[in-house]
Amino acid sequence: MADPVPFIPKVDLEASANMKEFVHFCRDKLTVFGRELDFDAATWDVTGFYHQRGKGHRILLNFVGLASRRGCIGSPMPEPFAGQVKSYIRYLVGRRSRKCPPTREINASRELLAAFLDKAMVPDLGLLDSHLLDHAVQLAAARIHSDHGASVGVWLRALSKFLREKNLAVHAPIEWRHGLEWQFCKRSAMDERRAASMPSDEALQALPQAFRKAKEPRDVIPTAVMALLACAPSRVNEVLALPCDCEIKPLTEGDEGYMLRWAGSKGHHDFAKGIPAVMADVAREAIERLRKHTTEARRIAAWYEKYPDRLYMPDDCAHLRGENLTGAGIASIIGFNDPANGRDWAADRKIKPIEGVRSSKGRHLFAFRFSDVESAILSLLPRGFPIFDNATGLRYSEALMVVRRHEFAERGRGRWRCMIAPVNYGNIMDNFHNADGVFARLGLSTLEHPIILRTHQLRHHLNTLAQRGGLSEMEIAAWSGRKDVRQNAAYDHRTTEEMLLNKRRRDKELATIKGASVKVNKPVTRAEAAARTAHGHATEIGFCEHDFAASPCAMFMECLHCTKHVCIKGHDPRHLERVILAVEIARRSLAEAEAALSKEYEGAEDWVRAHRETIQRLEQLRAILVDPTVPDGSLIRLAKSGRYSLVEQAMRDHEDVTGALPRRNAAGVQTLTGVANDA
């Protein structure tokens, strides 16, 4: 009897051929993650391709199966599944530029691999169908509770759609859904999430005490970071990206508002974050403390930016440059507490000692070449130096959150005197997420009754307070630095009872307003309106003659450059005083703008020109006010300046874009010629 020959449909053969060509293309032709990438390796080191603020660890993509227990790494994925998953990841990252590594997609592929093995099937993405997807989601949900199964289903849905659309798997469904209920939507889960997301009362009471008690740098820096997070809803990565000169000066004299230059995250642009007045002093003190304890690190960073191939030497070690170094010399340069640690450090770095060196007493010494020690220390410069933050271009010498190496070390060899490191998320997490953190060191908690505070809890707490205080969704999103207003919902932890009481209170207020008697004024003619008032609105140095009933203001916020702005000499004795003060403020602003121009800041040239025009107009007005030949009661109206009105600026912008030129029609009305006007 002849051996059976399986019949494979043509469509399956085409999909199988496409899959082989897809893997070949991604392996040999794509350059995502570098041309030197070892495609067949079970682990890809992609550290150099992702920048995550506050995270200094290496970023590895492990193409392995599920681990037998927590903390372990599973065995490598079998072929052809491994090559197919690697190809999908490499292609996906190349098509969609992402700021985060594709770890979720890889985690979902591990669950899919477990489903293949559980059904005793050969792991092959070309065999994917809805039954395998359902089984993978069920296994994931049974293995880890909460929403792990549903989350895996989301990423497997994207994989299935990709395989079907690219004709890589014939039976892969294009519109498959996992069908699991999200647990966070349940009332019980919401209560648990609220308890986990909000800080405890003990933590809220202990934080200000720790902020006051902290004296050592390893206590001062983490408590100052937490204090900033308590001033306004923020993410810790945004605090870690602050520049040293992050404080924004008030725009006007007497303005007590306090704002910080803030680096946005999660797609939000960089912006100025306002600090509530009640927390402004706390924020100022926190910034000042951080500056104080990071000044030396910025000085070291500035040295390495200027001399990247020369070792920074503390002042008391400058005479050792170029000399052969003993263990004690190395310890003095680095900052070890024990001189013997210098020799141990050199041995750990496999630095070869110089043979035949003896002391004055004839004893053999362990001495090391200065160039070898210098190279070993320079190799410890932070990854990406001199750029501290890729997103903003901030340099280490300008960063607020840069410290000496081992700044947070509790004991041992001590903090370094010649090398720096960025403050990372682990430095903050280890001090507040652990029972033996800063609260325990300062005597505010014990190991038996620890106080735990997480960085995200303060953000959730402030957002909930904002919701209770009646801020609008737009205001909360802007204050928190969110691009999407819908994200506010995840930070709103008001109870159902609170929301119900708030709705009843608003309904009561609306009923009161509707029931109140409202006086309605009848319309009046322009002549009557002109007889009732002499001007549209008053300014600090005059008033406006514009008829707002006829048209809106064409020189919004540019009263000084408007010909309809009038000043009556002698009408207000403080007019001259205000003009002189305005000139002084404008001159200070001009000096700052010129300083920014010298540093080649973007847009500084426009500010210099604007401030010079303002000073010129104010000087003209002051000259008239002090001129004795101009009698009191005279109407002062400055001549037209070079500043465009909003309409004029729009016309010139249109001309720059389309090439249309202004003209006047038969009625004398100015119009635009060109394509736009003809259309």
XYZ file of C-alpha atoms in Angstrom:
679
model
C 0.000 0.000 0.000
C 1.464 3.425 -1.000
C 2.285 6.069 1.612
C -0.394 8.746 1.888
C 0.505 12.115 0.396
C -1.155 15.042 2.228
C -2.895 17.564 0.042
C -1.983 21.162 0.927
C -4.218 23.849 -0.567
C -2.527 26.399 -2.763
C -3.520 29.238 -0.488
C -1.697 27.529 2.411
C 1.389 27.028 0.270
C 1.377 30.713 -0.668
C 1.065 31.751 2.983
C 3.899 29.413 3.987
C 6.120 30.805 1.221
C 5.241 34.352 2.271
C 6.170 33.561 5.875
C 9.589 32.214 4.866
C 10.227 35.259 2.690
C 9.066 37.562 5.524
C 11.510 35.974 7.995
C 14.321 36.140 5.424
C 13.558 39.806 4.744
C 13.518 40.780 8.426
C 16.629 38.742 9.241
C 18.909 39.796 6.389
C 17.618 43.094 5.025
C 16.118 45.087 7.867
C 18.545 47.154 9.951
C 16.267 47.915 12.891
C 18.328 47.592 16.118
C 21.514 47.795 14.043
C 23.200 45.844 11.288
C 25.326 43.958 13.825
C 22.274 42.485 15.583
C 22.576 38.737 16.225
C 19.150 37.765 14.922
C 19.388 34.159 16.119
C 20.292 35.088 19.713
C 17.638 34.463 22.356
C 18.328 37.907 23.892
C 18.638 41.231 22.073
C 20.338 44.115 23.842
C 18.504 47.225 22.595
C 19.687 49.622 25.312
C 21.157 52.077 22.828
C 17.890 52.407 20.889
C 15.605 53.527 23.734
C 15.878 56.382 26.180
C 13.764 56.054 29.293
C 14.044 58.888 31.776
C 15.185 57.860 35.202
C 15.933 54.253 34.229
C 19.585 53.378 33.919
C 19.279 49.597 33.547
C 19.928 47.771 30.302
C 16.970 47.053 28.015
C 16.866 43.435 26.889
C 14.359 41.682 24.646
C 14.203 38.039 25.761
C 12.670 35.665 23.212
C 12.026 32.888 25.694
C 9.051 30.898 26.881
C 7.223 31.253 30.175
C 9.403 30.777 33.247
C 8.737 27.960 35.687
C 8.760 30.359 38.622
C 8.935 34.086 39.270
C 12.337 35.692 38.863
C 13.615 33.088 36.389
C 14.048 33.219 32.611
C 12.415 30.547 30.493
C 14.071 28.452 27.800
C 14.560 29.952 24.307
C 11.587 29.842 21.959
C 11.692 26.933 19.489
C 11.911 27.359 15.746
C 10.195 28.332 13.513
C 8.203 30.248 16.153
C 11.241 32.180 17.448
C 12.274 33.495 14.036
C 8.697 34.469 13.203
C 8.203 36.397 16.451
C 11.580 38.140 16.074
C 10.683 39.123 12.512
C 7.324 40.489 13.626
C 8.959 42.554 16.387
C 11.703 43.904 14.137
C 9.257 44.793 11.381
C 6.793 46.356 13.821
C 9.421 48.575 15.462
C 10.692 49.659 12.059
C 7.205 50.627 10.868
C 6.104 52.370 14.045
C 8.610 54.528 15.846
C 8.037 53.851 19.537
C 9.486 55.328 22.684
C 9.063 52.113 24.676
C 10.518 48.662 23.887
C 8.025 46.070 22.552
C 7.954 43.993 25.739
C 4.156 43.617 25.760
C 4.123 42.047 22.318
C 6.820 39.594 23.377
C 4.911 38.737 26.571
C 1.809 38.008 24.483
C 3.843 35.756 22.172
C 4.975 33.744 25.231
C 1.364 33.098 26.162
C 0.662 32.054 22.558
C 3.638 29.672 22.652
C 2.208 28.093 25.819
C -1.088 27.534 23.977
C 0.709 25.792 21.082
C 2.572 23.509 23.474
C -0.528 22.800 25.567
C -2.336 21.592 22.435
C 0.715 19.516 21.393
C 1.070 21.512 18.166
C 4.226 22.618 16.395
C 4.704 26.290 17.337
C 4.216 28.080 14.030
C 2.495 31.433 13.527
C 1.339 30.207 10.124
C -1.022 27.787 11.934
C -2.652 30.487 14.045
C -6.441 30.393 14.281
C -9.183 31.636 16.595
C -9.112 28.472 18.743
C -5.427 28.983 19.569
C -6.035 32.633 20.367
C -8.910 31.792 22.687
C -6.833 29.114 24.401
C -3.871 31.461 24.890
C -6.075 34.091 26.511
C -7.704 31.536 28.802
C -4.337 30.158 29.909
C -3.038 33.679 30.584
C -6.131 34.598 32.616
C -5.844 31.402 34.668
C -2.125 31.890 35.304
C -2.318 35.529 36.431
C -5.510 37.055 37.754
C -6.772 40.625 37.250
C -6.591 41.886 33.649
C -3.549 39.975 32.394
C -5.594 37.757 30.077
C -7.498 40.694 28.578
C -4.271 42.635 28.066
C -2.690 39.663 26.289
C -5.799 39.452 24.100
C -5.350 43.053 22.946
C -1.820 42.396 21.654
C -2.720 39.016 20.143
C -5.543 40.691 18.223
C -3.026 43.041 16.594
C -0.763 40.078 15.756
C -3.626 38.092 14.204
C -4.743 41.036 12.103
C -1.195 41.585 10.845
C -0.716 37.925 9.877
C -4.011 37.838 7.986
C -3.574 41.143 6.160
C -0.028 40.212 5.043
C -1.180 36.710 3.967
C 1.180 34.999 6.402
C -1.461 32.863 8.143
C -4.566 31.777 6.223
C -6.710 30.932 9.229
C -5.755 33.901 11.422
C -8.942 35.905 12.159
C -8.805 39.555 11.179
C -11.429 40.791 13.654
C -10.927 38.468 16.627
C -11.635 39.720 20.174
C -10.624 38.159 23.468
C -14.110 38.285 25.042
C -12.859 38.657 28.640
C -14.325 41.174 31.044
C -11.950 43.863 32.219
C -11.649 43.537 35.985
C -10.871 47.188 36.665
C -14.432 48.092 35.603
C -15.927 46.095 38.478
C -16.943 47.886 41.659
C -14.815 45.652 43.918
C -11.790 46.094 41.677
C -12.311 49.862 41.634
C -12.231 49.926 45.441
C -9.005 47.911 45.444
C -7.484 50.148 42.780
C -8.467 53.245 44.757
C -6.768 51.895 47.875
C -3.608 51.018 45.930
C -3.471 54.298 43.997
C -4.061 56.737 46.854
C -1.440 57.452 49.553
C -2.228 56.520 53.134
C -2.868 59.190 55.747
C 0.302 58.049 57.542
C 2.374 58.640 54.402
C 0.876 62.094 53.849
C 1.721 63.049 57.439
C 5.212 61.514 57.367
C 6.344 63.143 54.101
C 6.526 66.771 55.367
C 8.252 65.587 58.547
C 10.842 63.698 56.509
C 11.339 66.767 54.314
C 12.202 68.836 57.390
C 14.353 66.212 59.118
C 16.457 65.247 56.090
C 20.076 66.399 56.347
C 22.192 63.899 54.400
C 22.155 64.030 50.570
C 20.739 60.498 50.316
C 17.755 61.713 52.378
C 17.492 65.297 51.122
C 17.348 64.487 47.397
C 14.558 61.841 47.542
C 12.421 63.906 49.945
C 12.857 67.013 47.751
C 11.726 65.051 44.698
C 8.663 63.814 46.577
C 7.948 67.358 47.759
C 7.863 68.554 44.142
C 5.521 65.696 43.240
C 3.260 66.824 46.089
C 3.138 70.421 44.797
C 1.527 69.613 41.438
C 0.431 66.358 39.736
C 3.513 65.123 37.902
C 5.401 62.018 36.873
C 8.734 61.302 38.481
C 10.466 61.116 35.081
C 9.472 64.754 34.512
C 11.093 65.813 37.780
C 14.247 63.886 36.884
C 14.482 65.887 33.619
C 14.385 69.331 35.274
C 17.116 71.813 34.288
C 19.035 73.633 37.006
C 17.475 76.974 35.987
C 13.937 75.592 35.972
C 12.328 78.485 37.859
C 10.448 81.049 35.750
C 10.626 84.662 36.808
C 7.343 86.615 37.206
C 6.355 88.612 34.139
C 5.310 91.691 36.088
C 6.361 93.392 39.288
C 4.523 92.163 42.339
C 3.430 88.929 40.680
C 3.751 86.155 43.250
C 2.968 83.335 40.811
C 5.507 80.521 40.770
C 6.104 78.339 37.712
C 8.686 75.773 36.658
C 10.040 74.839 33.232
C 8.642 71.348 32.880
C 9.520 68.518 30.526
C 6.390 66.839 29.175
C 5.973 63.080 28.827
C 3.566 60.567 27.270
C 3.257 62.699 24.149
C 2.710 66.028 25.932
C 4.939 68.932 24.924
C 7.273 70.748 27.320
C 5.411 73.472 29.210
C 5.421 75.828 32.194
C 3.894 74.090 35.199
C 2.089 76.368 37.622
C 2.580 75.716 41.332
C -0.321 76.711 43.617
C 0.483 79.647 45.880
C -0.033 77.536 48.998
C 2.761 75.165 47.853
C 5.081 77.707 46.196
C 7.388 78.032 49.234
C 7.713 74.248 49.464
C 8.637 74.023 45.778
C 11.191 76.844 46.108
C 12.863 75.171 49.077
C 12.890 71.782 47.341
C 14.561 73.267 44.243
C 17.098 75.112 46.403
C 17.961 71.923 48.309
C 18.435 69.976 45.100
C 20.701 72.699 43.685
C 22.806 72.728 46.851
C 23.479 68.993 46.854
C 24.094 68.670 43.109
C 26.376 71.671 42.498
C 29.595 69.650 42.746
C 28.267 67.025 40.315
C 27.488 69.724 37.731
C 31.025 71.083 38.154
C 32.456 67.629 37.440
C 30.112 67.256 34.450
C 31.270 70.598 33.044
C 34.888 69.388 33.274
C 34.157 66.210 31.324
C 32.180 68.131 28.723
C 35.239 70.327 28.174
C 37.871 67.599 28.605
C 36.179 64.271 27.723
C 39.480 62.338 27.641
C 40.993 63.706 30.870
C 40.239 62.568 34.409
C 38.705 65.120 36.777
C 41.001 65.528 39.781
C 39.877 66.961 43.135
C 41.909 70.000 44.182
C 43.888 68.098 46.817
C 44.832 65.418 44.261
C 45.913 67.644 41.374
C 49.603 66.829 42.022
C 48.931 63.148 41.253
C 48.060 63.733 37.596
C 50.410 61.749 35.375
C 52.085 60.000 38.328
C 52.087 56.291 39.052
C 49.318 55.692 41.587
C 49.341 53.548 44.676
C 46.189 52.127 46.195
C 46.071 55.081 48.588
C 46.358 57.523 45.662
C 43.517 55.851 43.804
C 41.391 55.889 46.952
C 42.078 59.604 47.438
C 41.125 60.487 43.846
C 37.966 58.383 43.812
C 36.922 59.113 47.390
C 37.103 55.720 49.087
C 36.992 55.773 52.866
C 39.681 53.119 53.227
C 42.971 53.515 51.284
C 43.115 49.723 50.840
C 39.972 49.928 48.737
C 41.929 51.677 45.989
C 44.066 48.627 45.291
C 41.029 46.334 45.500
C 39.165 48.508 43.010
C 42.078 48.394 40.557
C 42.254 44.616 40.910
C 38.491 44.302 40.280
C 38.962 46.339 37.103
C 41.824 44.016 36.089
C 44.297 46.913 35.930
C 47.799 45.454 35.828
C 50.216 46.827 38.436
C 53.650 48.092 37.497
C 56.369 45.531 38.211
C 59.400 46.328 40.363
C 58.117 49.431 42.153
C 59.420 49.681 45.704
C 59.037 52.148 48.543
C 61.821 54.142 50.163
C 62.178 51.313 52.693
C 62.601 48.744 49.956
C 59.167 47.194 50.238
C 57.316 46.080 47.124
C 54.443 48.456 46.217
C 51.330 47.896 44.175
C 51.482 50.878 41.820
C 49.384 51.471 38.724
C 49.893 53.637 35.671
C 47.881 56.836 35.777
C 46.706 56.326 32.173
C 45.270 52.894 33.044
C 43.385 54.238 36.054
C 42.223 57.239 34.033
C 40.821 55.034 31.243
C 39.027 52.794 33.736
C 37.327 55.732 35.446
C 36.433 57.489 32.183
C 34.690 54.308 31.024
C 32.189 54.892 33.845
C 30.803 58.092 32.322
C 26.997 57.803 32.058
C 25.556 56.352 28.880
C 24.837 59.126 26.370
C 27.118 61.673 28.054
C 27.153 64.695 27.669
C 23.415 64.614 26.855
C 21.380 64.096 30.006
C 17.918 63.903 28.406
C 17.478 63.045 24.731
C 13.955 64.459 24.521
C 14.931 67.974 25.615
C 18.638 68.005 24.728
C 19.513 68.869 28.332
C 23.214 68.473 29.150
C 24.647 67.033 32.340
C 26.241 70.359 33.295
C 22.788 72.010 33.100
C 20.734 69.247 34.756
C 19.311 69.577 38.248
C 19.149 65.843 38.974
C 22.805 64.864 38.558
C 24.839 63.609 41.528
C 28.225 62.131 42.314
C 28.578 58.417 41.719
C 27.354 56.371 44.708
C 25.764 59.490 46.203
C 23.065 57.321 47.782
C 25.471 54.717 49.167
C 24.747 53.958 52.801
C 28.146 52.612 53.710
C 31.236 51.036 52.179
C 33.690 52.829 49.930
C 31.830 56.156 49.959
C 30.604 58.539 47.275
C 32.950 59.337 44.410
C 34.825 62.607 43.995
C 35.610 62.295 40.290
C 32.583 60.697 38.598
C 28.895 61.538 38.204
C 25.633 59.692 37.701
C 22.050 60.742 36.959
C 19.426 60.436 39.670
C 17.267 57.540 38.537
C 13.915 56.099 39.447
C 15.547 53.418 41.584
C 17.120 56.046 43.857
C 13.649 57.370 44.657
C 11.869 54.028 44.709
C 14.363 52.394 47.094
C 13.843 55.193 49.606
C 10.039 55.207 49.652
C 8.873 51.830 48.326
C 10.867 49.793 50.848
C 10.338 49.319 54.574
C 13.932 50.347 55.396
C 13.795 53.567 53.357
C 13.998 57.202 54.313
C 11.010 57.074 56.688
C 12.703 54.351 58.734
C 16.105 56.093 58.738
C 14.530 59.313 60.037
C 12.594 57.503 62.756
C 9.139 57.991 61.259
C 8.364 54.301 60.725
C 9.546 50.884 61.834
C 10.185 47.583 60.086
C 7.165 46.136 61.881
C 4.915 49.021 60.800
C 6.491 50.451 57.625
C 5.176 53.491 55.784
C 5.210 53.032 52.017
C 4.725 55.891 49.541
C 4.818 55.458 45.783
C 5.551 58.245 43.330
C 2.319 57.796 41.359
C 0.150 57.974 44.503
C 0.752 61.699 44.940
C -0.384 62.308 41.349
C -3.583 60.345 41.951
C -4.146 62.183 45.248
C -3.804 65.670 43.728
C -6.023 64.799 40.778
C -8.737 63.551 43.113
C -8.479 66.758 45.168
C -8.814 68.768 41.946
C -11.948 66.812 41.034
C -13.418 67.435 44.469
C -12.533 71.122 44.215
C -14.526 71.549 41.015
C -11.755 72.105 38.457
C -12.781 71.448 34.889
C -11.436 68.467 32.975
C -9.402 70.768 30.723
C -7.821 72.508 33.727
C -6.928 69.202 35.387
C -5.401 67.842 32.170
C -3.385 71.035 31.596
C -2.141 71.098 35.204
C -1.189 67.422 35.057
C 0.481 67.679 31.647
C -1.882 65.349 29.807
C -2.481 65.437 26.091
C -5.780 63.555 26.265
C -8.491 64.782 28.648
C -9.947 61.272 28.779
C -6.933 60.139 30.798
C -8.277 62.111 33.783
C -10.743 59.315 34.497
C -7.970 56.938 35.592
C -6.920 59.433 38.286
C -10.377 60.259 39.629
C -10.854 58.229 42.823
C -13.943 59.894 44.204
C -16.457 57.450 45.581
C -19.915 57.021 44.108
C -21.389 58.744 47.130
C -19.124 61.780 46.623
C -20.127 62.092 42.963
C -23.812 61.800 43.869
C -23.575 64.502 46.544
C -21.665 66.757 44.143
C -24.363 66.346 41.480
C -27.103 67.154 43.967
C -25.247 70.270 45.092
C -24.848 71.473 41.498
C -28.496 70.796 40.727
C -29.460 72.854 43.752
C -27.219 75.737 42.658
C -28.701 75.682 39.145
C -32.220 75.742 40.561
C -31.303 78.755 42.699
C -29.881 80.594 39.697
C -32.896 79.845 37.521
C -35.276 80.985 40.239
C -33.497 84.277 40.847
C -34.838 87.434 39.278
C -32.633 88.619 36.428
C -32.728 92.219 35.201
C -32.627 92.438 31.411
C -31.409 95.695 29.865
C -33.046 96.790 26.620
C -30.899 97.329 23.508
C -29.682 100.878 22.860
C -28.486 102.707 19.765
C -24.851 103.515 19.129
C -25.506 107.196 19.745
C -27.018 106.426 23.152
C -24.118 104.141 24.001
C -21.619 106.809 22.990
C -23.390 109.334 25.188
C -23.217 107.031 28.219
C -19.503 106.288 28.112
C -16.419 107.990 26.782
C -14.359 104.905 25.993
C -14.460 101.141 25.638
C -12.022 100.215 28.369
C -9.327 101.851 30.486
C -5.639 100.948 30.601
C -2.909 101.838 33.082
C -1.860 104.848 31.019
C -5.014 105.858 29.143
C -8.175 104.540 27.509
C -9.372 102.971 24.260
C -11.615 104.731 21.733
C -12.401 101.626 19.700
C -16.097 100.824 19.042
C -16.364 97.218 20.168
C -19.992 97.060 19.094
C -18.864 97.447 15.482
C -15.908 95.031 15.421
C -13.549 93.211 17.770
C -10.173 94.658 18.677
C -7.613 94.308 15.883
C -4.669 95.110 18.204
C -5.442 92.710 21.048
C -3.020 93.214 23.987
C -1.050 95.780 21.920
C -2.624 99.000 23.258
C 0.698 100.846 23.313
C 1.073 100.362 19.541
C -2.542 101.242 18.667
C -3.577 104.643 17.273
C -6.964 104.395 19.031
C -5.307 104.400 22.432
C -5.503 107.868 24.023
C -3.830 109.371 27.089
C -5.076 112.630 28.657
C -2.195 114.565 30.148
C -2.815 115.520 33.775
C -5.997 113.419 34.023
C -4.272 110.957 36.385
C -1.250 112.194 38.403
C 0.190 108.660 38.421
C 0.306 108.328 34.624
C 3.939 109.454 34.465
C 4.902 107.144 37.341
C 3.373 104.168 35.569
C 5.102 105.016 32.285
C 8.495 105.277 34.019
C 7.934 101.924 35.759
C 6.908 100.340 32.460
C 10.133 101.614 30.843
C 12.218 100.059 33.626
C 10.453 96.710 33.295
C 10.837 96.797 29.513
C 14.569 97.501 29.836
C 15.044 94.553 32.187
C 13.112 92.342 29.782
C 15.276 93.592 26.919
C 18.437 92.703 28.855
C 17.175 89.148 29.433
C 16.164 88.806 25.789
C 19.613 90.015 24.641
C 21.241 87.503 26.982
C 19.087 84.759 25.466
C 20.040 85.990 21.988
C 23.730 85.697 22.863
C 23.063 82.048 23.786
C 21.283 81.561 20.434
C 17.920 80.647 21.987
C 15.190 80.089 19.434
C 12.872 83.093 19.076
C 15.104 85.409 21.141
C 15.655 87.771 18.190
C 11.906 88.430 17.918
C 11.698 89.270 21.628
C 14.655 91.682 21.388
C 12.962 93.524 18.519
C 9.612 93.634 20.344
C 11.106 94.977 23.588
C 13.053 97.668 21.718
C 9.864 98.833 19.984
C 8.064 98.933 23.342
C 10.849 101.021 24.933
C 10.797 103.432 21.989
C 7.013 103.983 22.286
C 7.176 104.443 26.062
C 10.033 106.945 25.757
C 7.972 108.962 23.268
C 5.007 109.006 25.637
C 7.181 109.994 28.609
C 8.772 112.831 26.633
C 5.318 114.280 25.921
C 4.147 113.906 29.530
C 7.174 115.819 30.884
C 7.136 118.461 28.115
C 6.028 121.756 29.760
C 4.877 123.121 26.395
C 2.105 120.499 26.270
C -0.745 121.738 28.490
C -2.727 119.501 30.839
C -5.888 118.097 29.298
C -4.206 117.476 25.954
C -5.153 114.235 24.196
C -2.009 112.216 23.443
C -2.304 109.718 20.621
C 0.952 108.147 19.412
C 1.592 107.778 15.691
C 1.143 104.417 13.965
C 3.957 102.001 14.827
C 5.436 99.230 12.733
C 3.393 96.607 14.614
C 0.805 94.872 12.421
C -2.802 94.446 13.439
C -4.244 90.934 13.537
C -5.908 91.436 10.141
C -2.723 92.842 8.578
C -0.661 89.993 9.983
C -3.133 87.431 8.623
C -2.962 89.049 5.159
C 0.831 88.894 5.134
C 0.852 85.316 6.358
C -1.537 84.487 3.505
C 0.783 86.261 1.087
C 3.810 84.297 2.354
C 2.010 80.972 1.916
C 0.062 81.485 -1.324
C 1.844 84.357 -3.036
C -1.425 86.353 -3.167
C -1.033 90.146 -3.167
C -3.443 92.628 -1.537
C -5.518 94.785 -3.890
C -8.586 96.997 -3.683
C -11.794 96.374 -5.579
C -14.072 98.988 -7.093
C -15.666 99.693 -3.726
C -12.270 100.378 -2.195
C -12.347 97.238 -0.077
C -9.023 95.464 0.219
C -9.114 91.846 -1.016
C -6.619 89.146 -1.867
C -5.689 88.066 -5.363
C -4.404 84.661 -6.266
C -5.691 81.142 -6.182
C -7.493 81.432 -2.862
C -9.405 84.578 -3.912
C -10.279 83.194 -7.350
C -11.637 80.055 -5.727
